[in-house]
Amino acid sequence: MSNPNSPLDSATGKAVTAEPGSVGIVVPQRARFSEPLALACGRTLEDYELVYETYGALNASKSNAILICHALSGNHHAAGYHSESDRRPGWWDHYIGPGKPIDTDRFFVVSLNNLGGCDGSTGPASADPRTGKPWGPDFPSLRVRDWVNSQARLADLLGIGQWAAVIGGSLGGMQVMRWALMYPHRLRHAVVIASAMKLTAQNIAFNETARQAITSDPDFCDGRYLEQGTLPRKGLALARMIGHITYLSDDVMGQKFGRELRRGDFHKGDEVEFQIQSYLRYQGENFSGRFDPNTYILMTKALDYFDLARDFGDDPVAAFRNAQCRFLVVSFTTDWRFAPERSRELVDALVHANVPVSYAEIESDMGHDAFLLPNARYERLFASYMKGVAD
Amino acid sequence: MSNPNSPLDSATGKAVTAEPGSVGIVVPQRARFSEPLALACGRTLEDYELVYETYGALNASKSNAILICHALSGNHHAAGYHSESDRRPGWWDHYIGPGKPIDTDRFFVVSLNNLGGCDGSTGPASADPRTGKPWGPDFPSLRVRDWVNSQARLADLLGIGQWAAVIGGSLGGMQVMRWALMYPHRLRHAVVIASAMKLTAQNIAFNETARQAITSDPDFCDGRYLEQGTLPRKGLALARMIGHITYLSDDVMGQKFGRELRRGDFHKGDEVEFQIQSYLRYQGENFSGRFDPNTYILMTKALDYFDLARDFGDDPVAAFRNAQCRFLVVSFTTDWRFAPERSRELVDALVHANVPVSYAEIESDMGHDAFLLPNARYERLFASYMKGVAD
C-alpha cells in the first residue's frame, strides 16, 4: 500500500512538506469488493467499491488502526488536503493529524466514504450493472449495520483484525455502537460523539421534511434526475437549510447573525433581508451543487431507522452485554438534535451492562456542529482518551 | 349591531340553544373601511374590508370590550360554531365563552381576521381594485403596526374608545405590545402570551425555510398562482410541516408518536413509515387546502420584521415608558420558538419602565402550541387575571 502522507509533487518530483499538525496532501484510494454483500433490507449488492483515505502508518502488529465513521453529509476526506492549492482541509482536520487528538504519529487512521454515498463509493449515482444506467431510487435502502459489514470487509482488505478504536459523531456514532454489538472482538475502543441510540420523533420529523423538500421538487423526477438530465437543486438546498438550522444552536445563530440586515432599511419601509436568510440560502445552494439528493434520502432514512436495541427486546442493556470494548461518550450542552440526555441514556445502558465507559458533557454554544469544531475542553479530553488507546 | 349569540335557526325559526360554556352559533360580520390607510411600508390601502366576530354584549358604558389578536394561521373565528352541524369550534374556544377565562357573560369580545389574511378580510387573494385581478404578490407588505391601526379603526366603528383588554398569543402578542405603545390610552390591560419583543435568528431562519418552500414550488408562479389557476400546495404543505414541528415540543412529539410505525416491518426489511411522518404530511396537506400562500409569506415577514424597541434606540424600557396599561405576560416551559427567556426579557423591560406586570411561566409539555390548549394552571391564572379586568 502506498503511503499517502508523502506523495511526490508531480511537477518537482520532491516530497510535499506538510504544515505542522497536518497530515499534508492525501490521495484517496479505491477498493473493489466482489463478494456479494447481503443487506438488511433483504437485497444483495453483487459488488461495490469503497473510496477511502489513510493517515499515519500501520504498525507491525497492526494494532494501531483507527476507523473514522462519517455522518450524514461527510465523506472519506477527513484530514489533510488534496493538492498544494487546496485551501479546504478534510472535515475533521482539527482532530486528526500529528500531535492532534487522533494522533497520526501514533495511529493508522482509515476514513471511508460509506456505501450509498456520493463521493466515490458505490451509491445511487453509480451505474447499476444490470442496466448500465444510474441506480437512482433503485439503489438498495441501507441500514447502519450494512455500513458496519462493509467497513469490516475494508478492514479485512487492509489486514486489520481489530481496530484500536472506531470513532464517529452523530450518524457516525451510530456506526460505532453497531460495531461494538456486531463485531465485539474487532475493536478495543468505541468513541461515540453527539449521537443517540435512536432518533426522537422530532428528529424523524425534521428528516421527513428534508426528504419531502427533495421529492417535492419537480426536478427530482421520482429519483431519476440523472437519467432525465435534471437535478432537484432547490429541494436539496431547502433540505440542507432545514438541517443547518437544527445543527446550530439558537445561541450561536444569535451571536453570528442576530437581527443584522443584509439589505434594505426598516426606516425607509423597504423589504429587508436579514443576514441569516442569505447565509442559509448560500449554505443550501452550495450544498446542492455537491451532494446527491438520493444519497441524502438514503442517509436520513438510515438515521431514522437506526434503533440500537430493537433486536434486543428494546433493552439497550441486553444489547450491550455482548460488547467487549471500552467506550468514550461525548455530548455538547447546546446540541438539541442529539441532546446530552440521549448520551446519558447510552451511558446508563453501558453502565448497567458493565461496559467500561467514560462520559463527558462539553460546554459549547455551537449546537450539534460542536463535534466538528474547535473546543479546548473537548480537545483535551479527546486527546487524553486517545493517549490511553495508544498505550 | 346584531347579536350573533342568538341567531335564529333558518329552518325552524327558533333560537339555537348553545351548549353550556359555548358562545353557540356565531355569524361573521364584515366592515368596509373607505378612508385610506397609510402603511409602514410607505404605501396606502385605499379601502379594505375586515371580517370579524363578536361574542357577548357590549355594556352601556362600552367599558367591557376585549380585542383578540390572532397568530400566524389564525382568523376571526375564535369561539363558537358556524352552524348546527359544525363540529369544529373556533380556535380559542377553550378560553372564550360563558364562565371561561375570557368570560362572555362579562365581556364583549371582538375577534377579527387581520388585514392581509385569507379568511375574508382584504388580503393577497382579494381583487386589486386597480386591475380587478387578485393582488397576489403586489399586496402591500404589512407590519404589526399596520394591523394595530386597522384594529383601531374597527374599534372606532364599533364605538369602542378603550378596550378593557387586548389579548393575543405569539404574533397576536406582538400586536398587543404594539397597541400599548401606539394607543396607550385605548387599552386598560395587555395580555401577551407566548410571545417575544423580537424574533431570534433561529426563528427568522425557520420562517425563511418556510417561505423558500413556498416560493420554490413551481406552482407558486411568482405569487400569481390564482391568475394562473395553480396553487403551490406542496410548498405550502412543506412550510406548514416545518412550522408544525417547531410549535410542538420534542417531549410531546415523543409522547404522541414516539417511534410508532404506520406501515412496514423492520424485521422483514421493509421500507417503513413512522406515524410522525404521516401525521405531518396530513397536517401539511390539510393546511395547504385552506390557507393562502401569499398570506403565509406576508404573516411570517411581519413576524420577522417586528422589533418592539427599534424605534426607541433598541431600548425596550424607553419603549414601554409610554405604556399606560397593566400587563399579564405568560410563557410555557417547553416553548422553544417563543421561549420563556423572551417573556422574561419583556417582563424585565416592563418592570424597569414602571409598568405594572404579572408574569407566569406555565409548566407544559406542549411547546408553543400550549397557548391554545387546555392547561389547568393556565386556565386558573388567566381566569383570575380576567376577573380583575372585569372588576
PDB file of N, CA, C and O in Angstrom, chain B residues 308-344:
ATOM      1  N   LEU B 308     -39.918  45.438  18.686  1.00  0.00           N
ATOM      2  CA  LEU B 308     -40.632  46.406  19.505  1.00  0.00           C
ATOM      3  C   LEU B 308     -39.849  47.681  19.760  1.00  0.00           C
ATOM      4  O   LEU B 308     -40.388  48.788  19.695  1.00  0.00           O
ATOM      5  N   ALA B 309     -38.544  47.538  20.042  1.00  0.00           N
ATOM      6  CA  ALA B 309     -37.779  48.689  20.529  1.00  0.00           C
ATOM      7  C   ALA B 309     -36.963  49.383  19.451  1.00  0.00           C
ATOM      8  O   ALA B 309     -36.217  50.313  19.749  1.00  0.00           O
ATOM      9  N   ARG B 310     -37.099  48.950  18.194  1.00  0.00           N
ATOM     10  CA  ARG B 310     -36.223  49.511  17.152  1.00  0.00           C
ATOM     11  C   ARG B 310     -36.337  51.030  17.069  1.00  0.00           C
ATOM     12  O   ARG B 310     -35.338  51.725  16.947  1.00  0.00           O
ATOM     13  N   ASP B 311     -37.563  51.531  17.185  1.00  0.00           N
ATOM     14  CA  ASP B 311     -37.757  52.984  17.061  1.00  0.00           C
ATOM     15  C   ASP B 311     -37.470  53.720  18.364  1.00  0.00           C
ATOM     16  O   ASP B 311     -37.695  54.930  18.461  1.00  0.00           O
ATOM     17  N   PHE B 312     -36.995  52.986  19.372  1.00  0.00           N
ATOM     18  CA  PHE B 312     -36.712  53.611  20.673  1.00  0.00           C
ATOM     19  C   PHE B 312     -35.239  53.371  21.025  1.00  0.00           C
ATOM     20  O   PHE B 312     -34.905  53.066  22.171  1.00  0.00           O
ATOM     21  N   GLY B 313     -34.368  53.460  20.017  1.00  0.00           N
ATOM     22  CA  GLY B 313     -32.944  53.272  20.256  1.00  0.00           C
ATOM     23  C   GLY B 313     -32.635  51.875  20.763  1.00  0.00           C
ATOM     24  O   GLY B 313     -31.696  51.694  21.546  1.00  0.00           O
ATOM     25  N   ASP B 314     -33.423  50.893  20.349  1.00  0.00           N
ATOM     26  CA  ASP B 314     -33.257  49.495  20.784  1.00  0.00           C
ATOM     27  C   ASP B 314     -33.358  49.340  22.302  1.00  0.00           C
ATOM     28  O   ASP B 314     -32.800  48.401  22.871  1.00  0.00           O
ATOM     29  N   ASP B 315     -34.047  50.265  22.939  1.00  0.00           N
ATOM     30  CA  ASP B 315     -34.203  50.205  24.393  1.00  0.00           C
ATOM     31  C   ASP B 315     -35.671  49.936  24.729  1.00  0.00           C
ATOM     32  O   ASP B 315     -36.505  50.847  24.694  1.00  0.00           O
ATOM     33  N   PRO B 316     -36.002  48.686  25.073  1.00  0.00           N
ATOM     34  CA  PRO B 316     -37.405  48.385  25.347  1.00  0.00           C
ATOM     35  C   PRO B 316     -37.952  49.121  26.565  1.00  0.00           C
ATOM     36  O   PRO B 316     -39.153  49.377  26.645  1.00  0.00           O
ATOM     37  N   VAL B 317     -37.066  49.485  27.487  1.00  0.00           N
ATOM     38  CA  VAL B 317     -37.533  50.248  28.659  1.00  0.00           C
ATOM     39  C   VAL B 317     -38.043  51.610  28.192  1.00  0.00           C
ATOM     40  O   VAL B 317     -39.126  52.052  28.589  1.00  0.00           O
ATOM     41  N   ALA B 318     -37.284  52.233  27.320  1.00  0.00           N
ATOM     42  CA  ALA B 318     -37.730  53.510  26.754  1.00  0.00           C
ATOM     43  C   ALA B 318     -39.043  53.336  26.000  1.00  0.00           C
ATOM     44  O   ALA B 318     -39.944  54.178  26.089  1.00  0.00           O
ATOM     45  N   ALA B 319     -39.149  52.228  25.264  1.00  0.00           N
ATOM     46  CA  ALA B 319     -40.375  51.976  24.502  1.00  0.00           C
ATOM     47  C   ALA B 319     -41.592  51.930  25.422  1.00  0.00           C
ATOM     48  O   ALA B 319     -42.626  52.528  25.136  1.00  0.00           O
ATOM     49  N   PHE B 320     -41.451  51.229  26.539  1.00  0.00           N
ATOM     50  CA  PHE B 320     -42.614  50.992  27.412  1.00  0.00           C
ATOM     51  C   PHE B 320     -42.906  52.153  28.359  1.00  0.00           C
ATOM     52  O   PHE B 320     -43.914  52.125  29.059  1.00  0.00           O
ATOM     53  N   ARG B 321     -42.036  53.162  28.423  1.00  0.00           N
ATOM     54  CA  ARG B 321     -42.308  54.288  29.327  1.00  0.00           C
ATOM     55  C   ARG B 321     -43.624  54.966  28.997  1.00  0.00           C
ATOM     56  O   ARG B 321     -44.245  55.588  29.845  1.00  0.00           O
ATOM     57  N   ASN B 322     -44.033  54.828  27.743  1.00  0.00           N
ATOM     58  CA  ASN B 322     -45.264  55.459  27.268  1.00  0.00           C
ATOM     59  C   ASN B 322     -46.522  54.649  27.608  1.00  0.00           C
ATOM     60  O   ASN B 322     -47.637  55.155  27.535  1.00  0.00           O
ATOM     61  N   ALA B 323     -46.333  53.370  27.957  1.00  0.00           N
ATOM     62  CA  ALA B 323     -47.491  52.495  28.167  1.00  0.00           C
ATOM     63  C   ALA B 323     -48.286  52.916  29.397  1.00  0.00           C
ATOM     64  O   ALA B 323     -47.718  53.357  30.402  1.00  0.00           O
ATOM     65  N   GLN B 324     -49.600  52.807  29.313  1.00  0.00           N
ATOM     66  CA  GLN B 324     -50.484  53.221  30.413  1.00  0.00           C
ATOM     67  C   GLN B 324     -51.260  52.053  30.995  1.00  0.00           C
ATOM     68  O   GLN B 324     -51.979  52.223  31.978  1.00  0.00           O
ATOM     69  N   CYS B 325     -51.160  50.893  30.378  1.00  0.00           N
ATOM     70  CA  CYS B 325     -51.997  49.762  30.809  1.00  0.00           C
ATOM     71  C   CYS B 325     -51.231  48.833  31.741  1.00  0.00           C
ATOM     72  O   CYS B 325     -50.026  48.983  31.946  1.00  0.00           O
ATOM     73  N   ARG B 326     -51.953  47.857  32.299  1.00  0.00           N
ATOM     74  CA  ARG B 326     -51.322  46.777  33.062  1.00  0.00           C
ATOM     75  C   ARG B 326     -51.065  45.607  32.132  1.00  0.00           C
ATOM     76  O   ARG B 326     -51.804  45.409  31.169  1.00  0.00           O
ATOM     77  N   PHE B 327     -50.062  44.824  32.450  1.00  0.00           N
ATOM     78  CA  PHE B 327     -49.708  43.673  31.604  1.00  0.00           C
ATOM     79  C   PHE B 327     -49.855  42.356  32.356  1.00  0.00           C
ATOM     80  O   PHE B 327     -49.509  42.254  33.531  1.00  0.00           O
ATOM     81  N   LEU B 328     -50.350  41.370  31.624  1.00  0.00           N
ATOM     82  CA  LEU B 328     -50.158  39.972  32.034  1.00  0.00           C
ATOM     83  C   LEU B 328     -49.301  39.329  30.957  1.00  0.00           C
ATOM     84  O   LEU B 328     -49.633  39.400  29.767  1.00  0.00           O
ATOM     85  N   VAL B 329     -48.208  38.720  31.372  1.00  0.00           N
ATOM     86  CA  VAL B 329     -47.310  38.031  30.442  1.00  0.00           C
ATOM     87  C   VAL B 329     -47.275  36.558  30.829  1.00  0.00           C
ATOM     88  O   VAL B 329     -47.125  36.223  32.014  1.00  0.00           O
ATOM     89  N   VAL B 330     -47.460  35.689  29.847  1.00  0.00           N
ATOM     90  CA  VAL B 330     -47.489  34.244  30.103  1.00  0.00           C
ATOM     91  C   VAL B 330     -46.542  33.535  29.134  1.00  0.00           C
ATOM     92  O   VAL B 330     -46.520  33.854  27.944  1.00  0.00           O
ATOM     93  N   SER B 331     -45.776  32.595  29.667  1.00  0.00           N
ATOM     94  CA  SER B 331     -44.947  31.752  28.794  1.00  0.00           C
ATOM     95  C   SER B 331     -45.096  30.297  29.222  1.00  0.00           C
ATOM     96  O   SER B 331     -45.653  30.006  30.277  1.00  0.00           O
ATOM     97  N   PHE B 332     -44.583  29.400  28.398  1.00  0.00           N
ATOM     98  CA  PHE B 332     -44.717  27.956  28.651  1.00  0.00           C
ATOM     99  C   PHE B 332     -43.343  27.292  28.621  1.00  0.00           C
ATOM    100  O   PHE B 332     -42.535  27.562  27.721  1.00  0.00           O
ATOM    101  N   THR B 333     -43.125  26.402  29.572  1.00  0.00           N
ATOM    102  CA  THR B 333     -41.767  25.893  29.814  1.00  0.00           C
ATOM    103  C   THR B 333     -41.128  25.234  28.592  1.00  0.00           C
ATOM    104  O   THR B 333     -39.936  25.382  28.376  1.00  0.00           O
ATOM    105  N   THR B 334     -41.882  24.497  27.793  1.00  0.00           N
ATOM    106  CA  THR B 334     -41.273  23.766  26.672  1.00  0.00           C
ATOM    107  C   THR B 334     -41.428  24.482  25.329  1.00  0.00           C
ATOM    108  O   THR B 334     -41.164  23.896  24.285  1.00  0.00           O
ATOM    109  N   ASP B 335     -41.840  25.743  25.374  1.00  0.00           N
ATOM    110  CA  ASP B 335     -41.971  26.520  24.135  1.00  0.00           C
ATOM    111  C   ASP B 335     -40.576  26.978  23.718  1.00  0.00           C
ATOM    112  O   ASP B 335     -39.981  27.835  24.349  1.00  0.00           O
ATOM    113  N   TRP B 336     -40.048  26.407  22.653  1.00  0.00           N
ATOM    114  CA  TRP B 336     -38.675  26.757  22.277  1.00  0.00           C
ATOM    115  C   TRP B 336     -38.629  27.749  21.121  1.00  0.00           C
ATOM    116  O   TRP B 336     -37.571  28.248  20.786  1.00  0.00           O
ATOM    117  N   ARG B 337     -39.763  28.056  20.491  1.00  0.00           N
ATOM    118  CA  ARG B 337     -39.743  29.114  19.487  1.00  0.00           C
ATOM    119  C   ARG B 337     -40.015  30.477  20.121  1.00  0.00           C
ATOM    120  O   ARG B 337     -39.516  31.483  19.657  1.00  0.00           O
ATOM    121  N   PHE B 338     -40.824  30.511  21.166  1.00  0.00           N
ATOM    122  CA  PHE B 338     -41.036  31.741  21.935  1.00  0.00           C
ATOM    123  C   PHE B 338     -40.756  31.380  23.383  1.00  0.00           C
ATOM    124  O   PHE B 338     -41.665  31.246  24.189  1.00  0.00           O
ATOM    125  N   ALA B 339     -39.495  31.194  23.649  1.00  0.00           N
ATOM    126  CA  ALA B 339     -39.050  30.618  24.924  1.00  0.00           C
ATOM    127  C   ALA B 339     -39.378  31.537  26.098  1.00  0.00           C
ATOM    128  O   ALA B 339     -39.488  32.757  25.932  1.00  0.00           O
ATOM    129  N   PRO B 340     -39.536  30.960  27.294  1.00  0.00           N
ATOM    130  CA  PRO B 340     -39.767  31.771  28.492  1.00  0.00           C
ATOM    131  C   PRO B 340     -38.751  32.904  28.651  1.00  0.00           C
ATOM    132  O   PRO B 340     -39.100  33.985  29.122  1.00  0.00           O
ATOM    133  N   GLU B 341     -37.520  32.664  28.212  1.00  0.00           N
ATOM    134  CA  GLU B 341     -36.497  33.717  28.301  1.00  0.00           C
ATOM    135  C   GLU B 341     -36.948  34.998  27.588  1.00  0.00           C
ATOM    136  O   GLU B 341     -36.693  36.104  28.064  1.00  0.00           O
ATOM    137  N   ARG B 342     -37.632  34.831  26.448  1.00  0.00           N
ATOM    138  CA  ARG B 342     -38.113  36.003  25.698  1.00  0.00           C
ATOM    139  C   ARG B 342     -39.174  36.757  26.510  1.00  0.00           C
ATOM    140  O   ARG B 342     -39.228  37.982  26.488  1.00  0.00           O
ATOM    141  N   SER B 343     -40.020  36.001  27.221  1.00  0.00           N
ATOM    142  CA  SER B 343     -41.042  36.645  28.048  1.00  0.00           C
ATOM    143  C   SER B 343     -40.412  37.333  29.253  1.00  0.00           C
ATOM    144  O   SER B 343     -40.842  38.408  29.668  1.00  0.00           O
ATOM    145  N   ARG B 344     -39.367  36.703  29.798  1.00  0.00           N
ATOM    146  CA  ARG B 344     -38.697  37.325  30.950  1.00  0.00           C
ATOM    147  C   ARG B 344     -38.033  38.641  30.546  1.00  0.00           C
ATOM    148  O   ARG B 344     -38.005  39.603  31.318  1.00  0.00           O
TER     149      ARG B 344
END
